[in-house]
């Protein structure tokens, strides 16, 4: 099994290679003067099975994934791993005339098997023209949390969408769990329904699948601080961290930010590589 990495997942692909000791092929990624992307797999394939790992954080990352799949056309078995799939949050038609962008993206991926990691909604998997499976990276986040020295910890989901994640992490760690009601008004604006939580004097970890603008987390941190939480940490699988999200979290009083390397950021202190390596092995 050869591993081909796209530009957005080099660290994660390297870590998967370190675990599996597979052949990691080096590719070239450049831009033409007009902005189009040039992609070339430089190393030779060693077999007839390949796994391509590429998060689609930007539109260019998505084009690059399509190019890599095309470049592997002569290989008889192609697995595609999309650790973070962009556009997954547009998984339904919210307003008349909108596309279901997640479906459009999924339909364009041609492979034998597709793996996603904590995809926004598992219903998206049905749109792939391939066997598709969603992997769960929360256990690796849980292991990291376990090693923090926390005072009477509590896990909180900032909305009902992340309840499943927070519940499973709290069960694994054997610590308490609660959640908040969130309403999103636009891409940038969210409001919370204040709820009195038993956080006074306790360390709290707010767990969500994605941190994007940081609005959800910043509001949750402020609310918990007002209610007397001791230290507040944020944890997520996908650190999109657009614009000034990191600053918003620190301004709100976060003690630490925990995220995986499905998107390679400075806050990616946990690796999803063991989860992906297990999926490839099986
Ligand atoms: C929403 O459904 C997700 O679970 C996250 O809560 C959301 O994407 C976070 O976005 P932001 O950081 O922009 O508030």
PDB file of C-alpha atoms and ligand atoms in Angstrom:
ATOM      1  CA  UNK A   1       0.000   0.000   0.000  1.00  0.00           C
ATOM      2  CA  UNK A   2       1.438   3.343  -1.068  1.00  0.00           C
ATOM      3  CA  UNK A   3       0.429   6.556   0.673  1.00  0.00           C
ATOM      4  CA  UNK A   4       0.018   9.745  -1.325  1.00  0.00           C
ATOM      5  CA  UNK A   5      -0.490  12.975   0.583  1.00  0.00           C
ATOM      6  CA  UNK A   6      -2.051  16.145  -0.667  1.00  0.00           C
ATOM      7  CA  UNK A   7      -0.580  19.492   0.421  1.00  0.00           C
ATOM      8  CA  UNK A   8      -3.114  19.982   3.232  1.00  0.00           C
ATOM      9  CA  UNK A   9      -2.372  16.701   5.035  1.00  0.00           C
ATOM     10  CA  UNK A  10       1.410  16.279   4.919  1.00  0.00           C
ATOM     11  CA  UNK A  11       1.891  16.124   8.696  1.00  0.00           C
ATOM     12  CA  UNK A  12      -0.957  13.662   9.193  1.00  0.00           C
ATOM     13  CA  UNK A  13       0.107  11.478   6.237  1.00  0.00           C
ATOM     14  CA  UNK A  14       3.673  11.492   7.568  1.00  0.00           C
ATOM     15  CA  UNK A  15       2.427  10.370  10.988  1.00  0.00           C
ATOM     16  CA  UNK A  16       0.304   7.611   9.421  1.00  0.00           C
ATOM     17  CA  UNK A  17       3.395   6.476   7.488  1.00  0.00           C
ATOM     18  CA  UNK A  18       5.388   6.465  10.732  1.00  0.00           C
ATOM     19  CA  UNK A  19       2.858   4.089  12.304  1.00  0.00           C
ATOM     20  CA  UNK A  20       2.292   1.787   9.322  1.00  0.00           C
ATOM     21  CA  UNK A  21       5.768   1.989   7.726  1.00  0.00           C
ATOM     22  CA  UNK A  22       4.099   2.039   4.298  1.00  0.00           C
ATOM     23  CA  UNK A  23       5.714   3.620   1.300  1.00  0.00           C
ATOM     24  CA  UNK A  24       5.102   7.394   1.418  1.00  0.00           C
ATOM     25  CA  UNK A  25       5.242   8.953  -2.050  1.00  0.00           C
ATOM     26  CA  UNK A  26       6.464  12.522  -2.421  1.00  0.00           C
ATOM     27  CA  UNK A  27       4.469  14.826  -4.677  1.00  0.00           C
ATOM     28  CA  UNK A  28       4.963  18.290  -6.069  1.00  0.00           C
ATOM     29  CA  UNK A  29       2.370  21.022  -5.614  1.00  0.00           C
ATOM     30  CA  UNK A  30       2.768  24.323  -7.424  1.00  0.00           C
ATOM     31  CA  UNK A  31       0.644  27.097  -8.882  1.00  0.00           C
ATOM     32  CA  UNK A  32       0.701  28.269 -12.469  1.00  0.00           C
ATOM     33  CA  UNK A  33       0.962  32.048 -12.973  1.00  0.00           C
ATOM     34  CA  UNK A  34      -2.823  32.231 -13.500  1.00  0.00           C
ATOM     35  CA  UNK A  35      -3.448  30.547 -10.125  1.00  0.00           C
ATOM     36  CA  UNK A  36      -4.281  27.061 -11.431  1.00  0.00           C
ATOM     37  CA  UNK A  37      -2.775  24.199  -9.453  1.00  0.00           C
ATOM     38  CA  UNK A  38      -0.054  21.903 -10.771  1.00  0.00           C
ATOM     39  CA  UNK A  39       0.195  18.534  -9.011  1.00  0.00           C
ATOM     40  CA  UNK A  40       2.566  15.658  -9.760  1.00  0.00           C
ATOM     41  CA  UNK A  41       3.309  12.450  -7.849  1.00  0.00           C
ATOM     42  CA  UNK A  42       7.112  12.342  -8.127  1.00  0.00           C
ATOM     43  CA  UNK A  43       7.873   8.893  -6.653  1.00  0.00           C
ATOM     44  CA  UNK A  44       7.028   5.600  -8.367  1.00  0.00           C
ATOM     45  CA  UNK A  45       4.155   3.442  -7.081  1.00  0.00           C
ATOM     46  CA  UNK A  46       5.354   0.199  -5.515  1.00  0.00           C
ATOM     47  CA  UNK A  47       2.103  -1.768  -5.736  1.00  0.00           C
ATOM     48  CA  UNK A  48      -1.444  -1.673  -6.969  1.00  0.00           C
ATOM     49  CA  UNK A  49      -3.060  -0.184  -3.871  1.00  0.00           C
ATOM     50  CA  UNK A  50      -2.911   3.450  -2.874  1.00  0.00           C
ATOM     51  CA  UNK A  51      -4.303   5.585  -0.065  1.00  0.00           C
ATOM     52  CA  UNK A  52      -4.622   9.297  -0.779  1.00  0.00           C
ATOM     53  CA  UNK A  53      -4.842  11.548   2.294  1.00  0.00           C
ATOM     54  CA  UNK A  54      -5.993  15.113   1.730  1.00  0.00           C
ATOM     55  CA  UNK A  55      -8.180  17.433   3.772  1.00  0.00           C
ATOM     56  CA  UNK A  56     -10.226  19.821   1.676  1.00  0.00           C
ATOM     57  CA  UNK A  57      -9.883  22.966   3.750  1.00  0.00           C
ATOM     58  CA  UNK A  58      -9.775  25.298   0.736  1.00  0.00           C
ATOM     59  CA  UNK A  59     -11.165  25.061  -2.770  1.00  0.00           C
ATOM     60  CA  UNK A  60      -7.593  24.530  -4.048  1.00  0.00           C
ATOM     61  CA  UNK A  61      -7.219  21.572  -1.667  1.00  0.00           C
ATOM     62  CA  UNK A  62     -10.345  20.067  -3.181  1.00  0.00           C
ATOM     63  CA  UNK A  63      -9.049  20.499  -6.754  1.00  0.00           C
ATOM     64  CA  UNK A  64      -5.753  18.970  -5.684  1.00  0.00           C
ATOM     65  CA  UNK A  65      -7.570  15.929  -4.273  1.00  0.00           C
ATOM     66  CA  UNK A  66      -9.350  15.438  -7.605  1.00  0.00           C
ATOM     67  CA  UNK A  67      -6.013  15.752  -9.401  1.00  0.00           C
ATOM     68  CA  UNK A  68      -4.361  13.162  -7.144  1.00  0.00           C
ATOM     69  CA  UNK A  69      -7.225  10.710  -7.661  1.00  0.00           C
ATOM     70  CA  UNK A  70      -6.861  11.190 -11.407  1.00  0.00           C
ATOM     71  CA  UNK A  71      -3.082  10.727 -11.211  1.00  0.00           C
ATOM     72  CA  UNK A  72      -3.697   7.344  -9.514  1.00  0.00           C
ATOM     73  CA  UNK A  73      -6.019   6.181 -12.270  1.00  0.00           C
ATOM     74  CA  UNK A  74      -3.840   3.168 -13.232  1.00  0.00           C
ATOM     75  CA  UNK A  75      -3.778   1.830  -9.669  1.00  0.00           C
ATOM     76  CA  UNK A  76      -6.333  -0.927  -9.148  1.00  0.00           C
ATOM     77  CA  UNK A  77      -7.460   0.024  -5.614  1.00  0.00           C
ATOM     78  CA  UNK A  78      -7.787   3.621  -4.434  1.00  0.00           C
ATOM     79  CA  UNK A  79      -8.685   4.612  -0.865  1.00  0.00           C
ATOM     80  CA  UNK A  80      -9.346   8.268  -0.245  1.00  0.00           C
ATOM     81  CA  UNK A  81      -9.082   9.710   3.253  1.00  0.00           C
ATOM     82  CA  UNK A  82     -10.567  13.176   3.723  1.00  0.00           C
ATOM     83  CA  UNK A  83      -9.654  14.014   7.334  1.00  0.00           C
ATOM     84  CA  UNK A  84     -11.481  17.347   7.179  1.00  0.00           C
ATOM     85  CA  UNK A  85     -14.092  17.727   4.473  1.00  0.00           C
ATOM     86  CA  UNK A  86     -14.879  21.318   3.581  1.00  0.00           C
ATOM     87  CA  UNK A  87     -18.455  22.243   2.652  1.00  0.00           C
ATOM     88  CA  UNK A  88     -19.793  19.451   4.897  1.00  0.00           C
ATOM     89  CA  UNK A  89     -21.763  21.990   6.927  1.00  0.00           C
ATOM     90  CA  UNK A  90     -23.930  22.788   3.871  1.00  0.00           C
ATOM     91  CA  UNK A  91     -25.456  19.314   4.144  1.00  0.00           C
ATOM     92  CA  UNK A  92     -28.997  20.458   3.373  1.00  0.00           C
ATOM     93  CA  UNK A  93     -30.807  23.125   1.404  1.00  0.00           C
ATOM     94  CA  UNK A  94     -31.369  25.798   4.073  1.00  0.00           C
ATOM     95  CA  UNK A  95     -32.881  28.321   1.608  1.00  0.00           C
ATOM     96  CA  UNK A  96     -34.615  27.913  -1.727  1.00  0.00           C
ATOM     97  CA  UNK A  97     -32.133  27.822  -4.600  1.00  0.00           C
ATOM     98  CA  UNK A  98     -29.155  26.640  -2.561  1.00  0.00           C
ATOM     99  CA  UNK A  99     -27.099  23.571  -3.504  1.00  0.00           C
ATOM    100  CA  UNK A 100     -26.413  20.752  -1.087  1.00  0.00           C
ATOM    101  CA  UNK A 101     -22.707  21.498  -1.331  1.00  0.00           C
ATOM    102  CA  UNK A 102     -21.641  18.467   0.707  1.00  0.00           C
ATOM    103  CA  UNK A 103     -23.440  16.252  -1.820  1.00  0.00           C
ATOM    104  CA  UNK A 104     -21.811  18.016  -4.770  1.00  0.00           C
ATOM    105  CA  UNK A 105     -18.361  17.473  -3.258  1.00  0.00           C
ATOM    106  CA  UNK A 106     -19.036  13.848  -2.297  1.00  0.00           C
ATOM    107  CA  UNK A 107     -20.384  12.951  -5.742  1.00  0.00           C
ATOM    108  CA  UNK A 108     -17.215  14.156  -7.422  1.00  0.00           C
ATOM    109  CA  UNK A 109     -14.937  11.803  -5.455  1.00  0.00           C
ATOM    110  CA  UNK A 110     -14.340   8.568  -7.368  1.00  0.00           C
ATOM    111  CA  UNK A 111     -12.644   5.876  -5.295  1.00  0.00           C
ATOM    112  CA  UNK A 112     -13.055   2.330  -4.010  1.00  0.00           C
ATOM    113  CA  UNK A 113     -13.298   3.409  -0.387  1.00  0.00           C
ATOM    114  CA  UNK A 114     -13.634   6.805   1.263  1.00  0.00           C
ATOM    115  CA  UNK A 115     -12.922   7.607   4.922  1.00  0.00           C
ATOM    116  CA  UNK A 116     -13.872  10.842   6.626  1.00  0.00           C
ATOM    117  CA  UNK A 117     -13.116  11.858  10.219  1.00  0.00           C
ATOM    118  CA  UNK A 118     -15.931  13.192  12.427  1.00  0.00           C
ATOM    119  CA  UNK A 119     -17.792  14.474   9.404  1.00  0.00           C
ATOM    120  CA  UNK A 120     -20.398  17.139  10.167  1.00  0.00           C
ATOM    121  CA  UNK A 121     -23.265  14.703   9.523  1.00  0.00           C
ATOM    122  CA  UNK A 122     -22.957  11.022   8.670  1.00  0.00           C
ATOM    123  CA  UNK A 123     -25.832  11.297   6.160  1.00  0.00           C
ATOM    124  CA  UNK A 124     -23.263  12.864   3.787  1.00  0.00           C
ATOM    125  CA  UNK A 125     -21.593   9.453   3.457  1.00  0.00           C
ATOM    126  CA  UNK A 126     -24.543   8.253   1.372  1.00  0.00           C
ATOM    127  CA  UNK A 127     -23.630  10.707  -1.394  1.00  0.00           C
ATOM    128  CA  UNK A 128     -20.239   9.141  -2.141  1.00  0.00           C
ATOM    129  CA  UNK A 129     -20.070   6.838  -5.134  1.00  0.00           C
ATOM    130  CA  UNK A 130     -17.912   4.486  -3.017  1.00  0.00           C
ATOM    131  CA  UNK A 131     -18.029   2.624   0.274  1.00  0.00           C
ATOM    132  CA  UNK A 132     -17.739   5.438   2.792  1.00  0.00           C
ATOM    133  CA  UNK A 133     -16.952   5.254   6.488  1.00  0.00           C
ATOM    134  CA  UNK A 134     -16.671   7.944   9.132  1.00  0.00           C
ATOM    135  CA  UNK A 135     -13.875   7.619  11.715  1.00  0.00           C
ATOM    136  CA  UNK A 136     -13.997   8.992  15.248  1.00  0.00           C
ATOM    137  CA  UNK A 137     -11.003  10.938  16.553  1.00  0.00           C
ATOM    138  CA  UNK A 138     -12.520  11.796  19.936  1.00  0.00           C
ATOM    139  CA  UNK A 139     -10.739   8.903  21.717  1.00  0.00           C
ATOM    140  CA  UNK A 140      -7.346  10.485  20.901  1.00  0.00           C
ATOM    141  CA  UNK A 141      -8.584  13.820  22.254  1.00  0.00           C
ATOM    142  CA  UNK A 142      -9.844  11.952  25.323  1.00  0.00           C
ATOM    143  CA  UNK A 143      -6.396  10.436  25.900  1.00  0.00           C
ATOM    144  CA  UNK A 144      -4.870  13.917  25.846  1.00  0.00           C
ATOM    145  CA  UNK A 145      -7.470  15.274  28.277  1.00  0.00           C
ATOM    146  CA  UNK A 146      -6.804  12.348  30.610  1.00  0.00           C
ATOM    147  CA  UNK A 147      -3.187  13.496  30.967  1.00  0.00           C
ATOM    148  CA  UNK A 148      -4.122  17.058  31.974  1.00  0.00           C
ATOM    149  CA  UNK A 149      -4.218  17.655  35.678  1.00  0.00           C
ATOM    150  CA  UNK A 150      -7.823  18.862  35.956  1.00  0.00           C
ATOM    151  CA  UNK A 151      -9.823  19.940  38.970  1.00  0.00           C
ATOM    152  CA  UNK A 152     -13.205  18.178  39.226  1.00  0.00           C
ATOM    153  CA  UNK A 153     -13.554  18.216  35.401  1.00  0.00           C
ATOM    154  CA  UNK A 154     -16.720  18.532  33.350  1.00  0.00           C
ATOM    155  CA  UNK A 155     -17.174  18.189  29.568  1.00  0.00           C
ATOM    156  CA  UNK A 156     -19.603  20.554  27.867  1.00  0.00           C
ATOM    157  CA  UNK A 157     -21.055  20.448  24.385  1.00  0.00           C
ATOM    158  CA  UNK A 158     -21.733  24.014  23.155  1.00  0.00           C
ATOM    159  CA  UNK A 159     -24.782  22.871  21.137  1.00  0.00           C
ATOM    160  CA  UNK A 160     -26.919  19.812  20.544  1.00  0.00           C
ATOM    161  CA  UNK A 161     -24.913  18.919  17.386  1.00  0.00           C
ATOM    162  CA  UNK A 162     -21.884  17.984  19.486  1.00  0.00           C
ATOM    163  CA  UNK A 163     -23.753  16.149  22.246  1.00  0.00           C
ATOM    164  CA  UNK A 164     -22.788  12.739  20.802  1.00  0.00           C
ATOM    165  CA  UNK A 165     -19.080  13.654  20.800  1.00  0.00           C
ATOM    166  CA  UNK A 166     -19.114  15.117  24.296  1.00  0.00           C
ATOM    167  CA  UNK A 167     -21.159  12.242  25.687  1.00  0.00           C
ATOM    168  CA  UNK A 168     -18.828   9.576  24.302  1.00  0.00           C
ATOM    169  CA  UNK A 169     -15.739  11.445  25.536  1.00  0.00           C
ATOM    170  CA  UNK A 170     -17.268  11.881  28.990  1.00  0.00           C
ATOM    171  CA  UNK A 171     -18.141   8.184  29.110  1.00  0.00           C
ATOM    172  CA  UNK A 172     -14.593   7.157  28.068  1.00  0.00           C
ATOM    173  CA  UNK A 173     -13.058   9.479  30.640  1.00  0.00           C
ATOM    174  CA  UNK A 174     -15.604   8.773  33.344  1.00  0.00           C
ATOM    175  CA  UNK A 175     -16.309  12.477  33.919  1.00  0.00           C
ATOM    176  CA  UNK A 176     -19.523  14.535  33.953  1.00  0.00           C
ATOM    177  CA  UNK A 177     -21.197  15.964  30.861  1.00  0.00           C
ATOM    178  CA  UNK A 178     -23.638  18.788  30.032  1.00  0.00           C
ATOM    179  CA  UNK A 179     -24.656  20.894  27.029  1.00  0.00           C
ATOM    180  CA  UNK A 180     -25.919  24.346  25.981  1.00  0.00           C
ATOM    181  CA  UNK A 181     -28.551  25.528  23.504  1.00  0.00           C
ATOM    182  CA  UNK A 182     -27.044  27.509  20.623  1.00  0.00           C
ATOM    183  CA  UNK A 183     -28.753  29.372  17.787  1.00  0.00           C
ATOM    184  CA  UNK A 184     -26.739  30.360  14.721  1.00  0.00           C
ATOM    185  CA  UNK A 185     -27.969  33.595  13.100  1.00  0.00           C
ATOM    186  CA  UNK A 186     -25.365  33.755  10.311  1.00  0.00           C
ATOM    187  CA  UNK A 187     -21.926  32.385   9.418  1.00  0.00           C
ATOM    188  CA  UNK A 188     -20.377  34.790  11.947  1.00  0.00           C
ATOM    189  CA  UNK A 189     -23.045  35.280  14.611  1.00  0.00           C
ATOM    190  CA  UNK A 190     -24.323  32.838  17.250  1.00  0.00           C
ATOM    191  CA  UNK A 191     -26.267  33.238  20.475  1.00  0.00           C
ATOM    192  CA  UNK A 192     -26.499  30.952  23.488  1.00  0.00           C
ATOM    193  CA  UNK A 193     -29.408  30.204  25.722  1.00  0.00           C
ATOM    194  CA  UNK A 194     -27.900  30.688  29.155  1.00  0.00           C
ATOM    195  CA  UNK A 195     -28.340  27.629  31.296  1.00  0.00           C
ATOM    196  CA  UNK A 196     -27.093  27.307  34.818  1.00  0.00           C
ATOM    197  CA  UNK A 197     -24.430  24.647  34.856  1.00  0.00           C
ATOM    198  CA  UNK A 198     -22.710  23.138  37.828  1.00  0.00           C
ATOM    199  CA  UNK A 199     -19.337  24.639  36.903  1.00  0.00           C
ATOM    200  CA  UNK A 200     -18.424  26.712  39.961  1.00  0.00           C
ATOM    201  CA  UNK A 201     -14.811  25.981  40.880  1.00  0.00           C
ATOM    202  CA  UNK A 202     -14.507  23.213  38.292  1.00  0.00           C
ATOM    203  CA  UNK A 203     -12.262  22.828  35.233  1.00  0.00           C
ATOM    204  CA  UNK A 204     -14.336  22.622  32.074  1.00  0.00           C
ATOM    205  CA  UNK A 205     -13.531  21.261  28.622  1.00  0.00           C
ATOM    206  CA  UNK A 206     -15.826  22.496  25.855  1.00  0.00           C
ATOM    207  CA  UNK A 207     -15.811  19.901  23.083  1.00  0.00           C
ATOM    208  CA  UNK A 208     -17.078  20.508  19.525  1.00  0.00           C
ATOM    209  CA  UNK A 209     -16.406  18.943  16.135  1.00  0.00           C
ATOM    210  CA  UNK A 210     -15.208  22.209  14.550  1.00  0.00           C
ATOM    211  CA  UNK A 211     -13.915  25.561  15.695  1.00  0.00           C
ATOM    212  CA  UNK A 212     -14.328  27.909  12.745  1.00  0.00           C
ATOM    213  CA  UNK A 213     -14.787  31.609  13.561  1.00  0.00           C
ATOM    214  CA  UNK A 214     -14.449  30.803  17.264  1.00  0.00           C
ATOM    215  CA  UNK A 215     -17.779  32.560  17.967  1.00  0.00           C
ATOM    216  CA  UNK A 216     -19.422  29.513  19.521  1.00  0.00           C
ATOM    217  CA  UNK A 217     -16.452  28.758  21.767  1.00  0.00           C
ATOM    218  CA  UNK A 218     -15.802  32.378  22.800  1.00  0.00           C
ATOM    219  CA  UNK A 219     -19.410  32.803  23.928  1.00  0.00           C
ATOM    220  CA  UNK A 220     -19.379  29.495  25.773  1.00  0.00           C
ATOM    221  CA  UNK A 221     -16.098  30.329  27.536  1.00  0.00           C
ATOM    222  CA  UNK A 222     -17.470  33.725  28.673  1.00  0.00           C
ATOM    223  CA  UNK A 223     -20.687  32.142  29.929  1.00  0.00           C
ATOM    224  CA  UNK A 224     -18.834  29.464  31.893  1.00  0.00           C
ATOM    225  CA  UNK A 225     -16.429  31.994  33.357  1.00  0.00           C
ATOM    226  CA  UNK A 226     -19.394  34.146  34.471  1.00  0.00           C
ATOM    227  CA  UNK A 227     -20.819  31.062  36.170  1.00  0.00           C
ATOM    228  CA  UNK A 228     -17.593  30.580  38.133  1.00  0.00           C
ATOM    229  CA  UNK A 229     -15.728  27.890  36.155  1.00  0.00           C
ATOM    230  CA  UNK A 230     -12.103  27.547  37.284  1.00  0.00           C
ATOM    231  CA  UNK A 231     -10.099  26.855  34.065  1.00  0.00           C
ATOM    232  CA  UNK A 232     -11.804  26.506  30.690  1.00  0.00           C
ATOM    233  CA  UNK A 233     -10.247  24.490  27.841  1.00  0.00           C
ATOM    234  CA  UNK A 234     -11.588  24.124  24.313  1.00  0.00           C
ATOM    235  CA  UNK A 235     -11.193  20.913  22.324  1.00  0.00           C
ATOM    236  CA  UNK A 236     -12.174  20.110  18.761  1.00  0.00           C
ATOM    237  CA  UNK A 237     -11.420  17.621  16.023  1.00  0.00           C
ATOM    238  CA  UNK A 238     -11.169  20.159  13.171  1.00  0.00           C
ATOM    239  CA  UNK A 239      -9.292  23.407  13.903  1.00  0.00           C
ATOM    240  CA  UNK A 240     -10.511  25.546  10.993  1.00  0.00           C
ATOM    241  CA  UNK A 241      -9.665  28.679  13.021  1.00  0.00           C
ATOM    242  CA  UNK A 242     -10.575  31.217  10.386  1.00  0.00           C
ATOM    243  CA  UNK A 243      -9.576  34.849  10.763  1.00  0.00           C
ATOM    244  CA  UNK A 244      -9.096  35.917  14.420  1.00  0.00           C
ATOM    245  CA  UNK A 245     -10.588  32.823  16.103  1.00  0.00           C
ATOM    246  CA  UNK A 246      -7.526  32.120  18.288  1.00  0.00           C
ATOM    247  CA  UNK A 247      -7.516  35.691  19.621  1.00  0.00           C
ATOM    248  CA  UNK A 248     -11.248  35.481  20.401  1.00  0.00           C
ATOM    249  CA  UNK A 249     -10.701  32.394  22.535  1.00  0.00           C
ATOM    250  CA  UNK A 250      -7.830  33.919  24.499  1.00  0.00           C
ATOM    251  CA  UNK A 251      -9.738  37.183  24.947  1.00  0.00           C
ATOM    252  CA  UNK A 252     -12.635  35.137  26.371  1.00  0.00           C
ATOM    253  CA  UNK A 253     -10.218  33.553  28.876  1.00  0.00           C
ATOM    254  CA  UNK A 254      -9.384  30.100  27.502  1.00  0.00           C
ATOM    255  CA  UNK A 255      -6.708  28.194  29.440  1.00  0.00           C
ATOM    256  CA  UNK A 256      -5.733  25.881  26.590  1.00  0.00           C
ATOM    257  CA  UNK A 257      -6.780  24.869  23.069  1.00  0.00           C
ATOM    258  CA  UNK A 258      -6.748  21.197  22.097  1.00  0.00           C
ATOM    259  CA  UNK A 259      -7.219  20.122  18.465  1.00  0.00           C
ATOM    260  CA  UNK A 260      -6.204  17.331  16.112  1.00  0.00           C
ATOM    261  CA  UNK A 261      -4.133  17.486  12.930  1.00  0.00           C
ATOM    262  CA  UNK A 262      -7.015  16.855  10.499  1.00  0.00           C
ATOM    263  CA  UNK A 263      -6.112  20.457   9.724  1.00  0.00           C
ATOM    264  CA  UNK A 264      -2.471  21.253  10.390  1.00  0.00           C
ATOM    265  CA  UNK A 265      -2.440  24.224  12.793  1.00  0.00           C
ATOM    266  CA  UNK A 266      -0.348  25.366  15.730  1.00  0.00           C
ATOM    267  CA  UNK A 267      -3.100  24.108  18.048  1.00  0.00           C
ATOM    268  CA  UNK A 268      -2.966  20.570  16.558  1.00  0.00           C
ATOM    269  CA  UNK A 269      -1.530  19.014  19.723  1.00  0.00           C
ATOM    270  CA  UNK A 270      -3.245  15.652  19.148  1.00  0.00           C
ATOM    271  CA  UNK A 271      -2.855  13.400  16.103  1.00  0.00           C
ATOM    272  CA  UNK A 272      -5.658  11.578  14.314  1.00  0.00           C
ATOM    273  CA  UNK A 273      -2.989   9.335  12.715  1.00  0.00           C
ATOM    274  CA  UNK A 274      -3.610   6.260  14.959  1.00  0.00           C
ATOM    275  CA  UNK A 275      -7.319   6.327  14.040  1.00  0.00           C
ATOM    276  CA  UNK A 276      -6.532   6.580  10.313  1.00  0.00           C
ATOM    277  CA  UNK A 277      -3.777   3.957  10.494  1.00  0.00           C
ATOM    278  CA  UNK A 278      -6.203   1.493  12.139  1.00  0.00           C
ATOM    279  CA  UNK A 279      -8.745   2.116   9.364  1.00  0.00           C
ATOM    280  CA  UNK A 280      -6.147   1.534   6.635  1.00  0.00           C
ATOM    281  CA  UNK A 281      -4.941  -1.678   8.347  1.00  0.00           C
ATOM    282  CA  UNK A 282      -8.435  -3.050   8.601  1.00  0.00           C
TER     283      UNK A 282
HETATM  284  C1  LIG B   1     -21.743  23.565  14.112  1.00  0.00           C
HETATM  285  O1  LIG B   1     -22.635  22.853  13.802  1.00  0.00           O
HETATM  286  C2  LIG B   1     -20.419  23.050  14.557  1.00  0.00           C
HETATM  287  O2  LIG B   1     -20.551  21.953  15.413  1.00  0.00           O
HETATM  288  C3  LIG B   1     -19.629  24.129  15.272  1.00  0.00           C
HETATM  289  O3  LIG B   1     -20.286  24.460  16.481  1.00  0.00           O
HETATM  290  C4  LIG B   1     -19.475  25.361  14.449  1.00  0.00           C
HETATM  291  O4  LIG B   1     -19.087  25.059  13.160  1.00  0.00           O
HETATM  292  C5  LIG B   1     -18.487  26.306  15.094  1.00  0.00           C
HETATM  293  O5  LIG B   1     -18.435  27.450  14.331  1.00  0.00           O
HETATM  294  P1  LIG B   1     -17.851  28.811  14.880  1.00  0.00           P
HETATM  295  O6  LIG B   1     -16.473  28.528  15.420  1.00  0.00           O
HETATM  296  O7  LIG B   1     -17.798  29.690  13.656  1.00  0.00           O
HETATM  297  O8  LIG B   1     -18.783  29.338  15.906  1.00  0.00           O
END
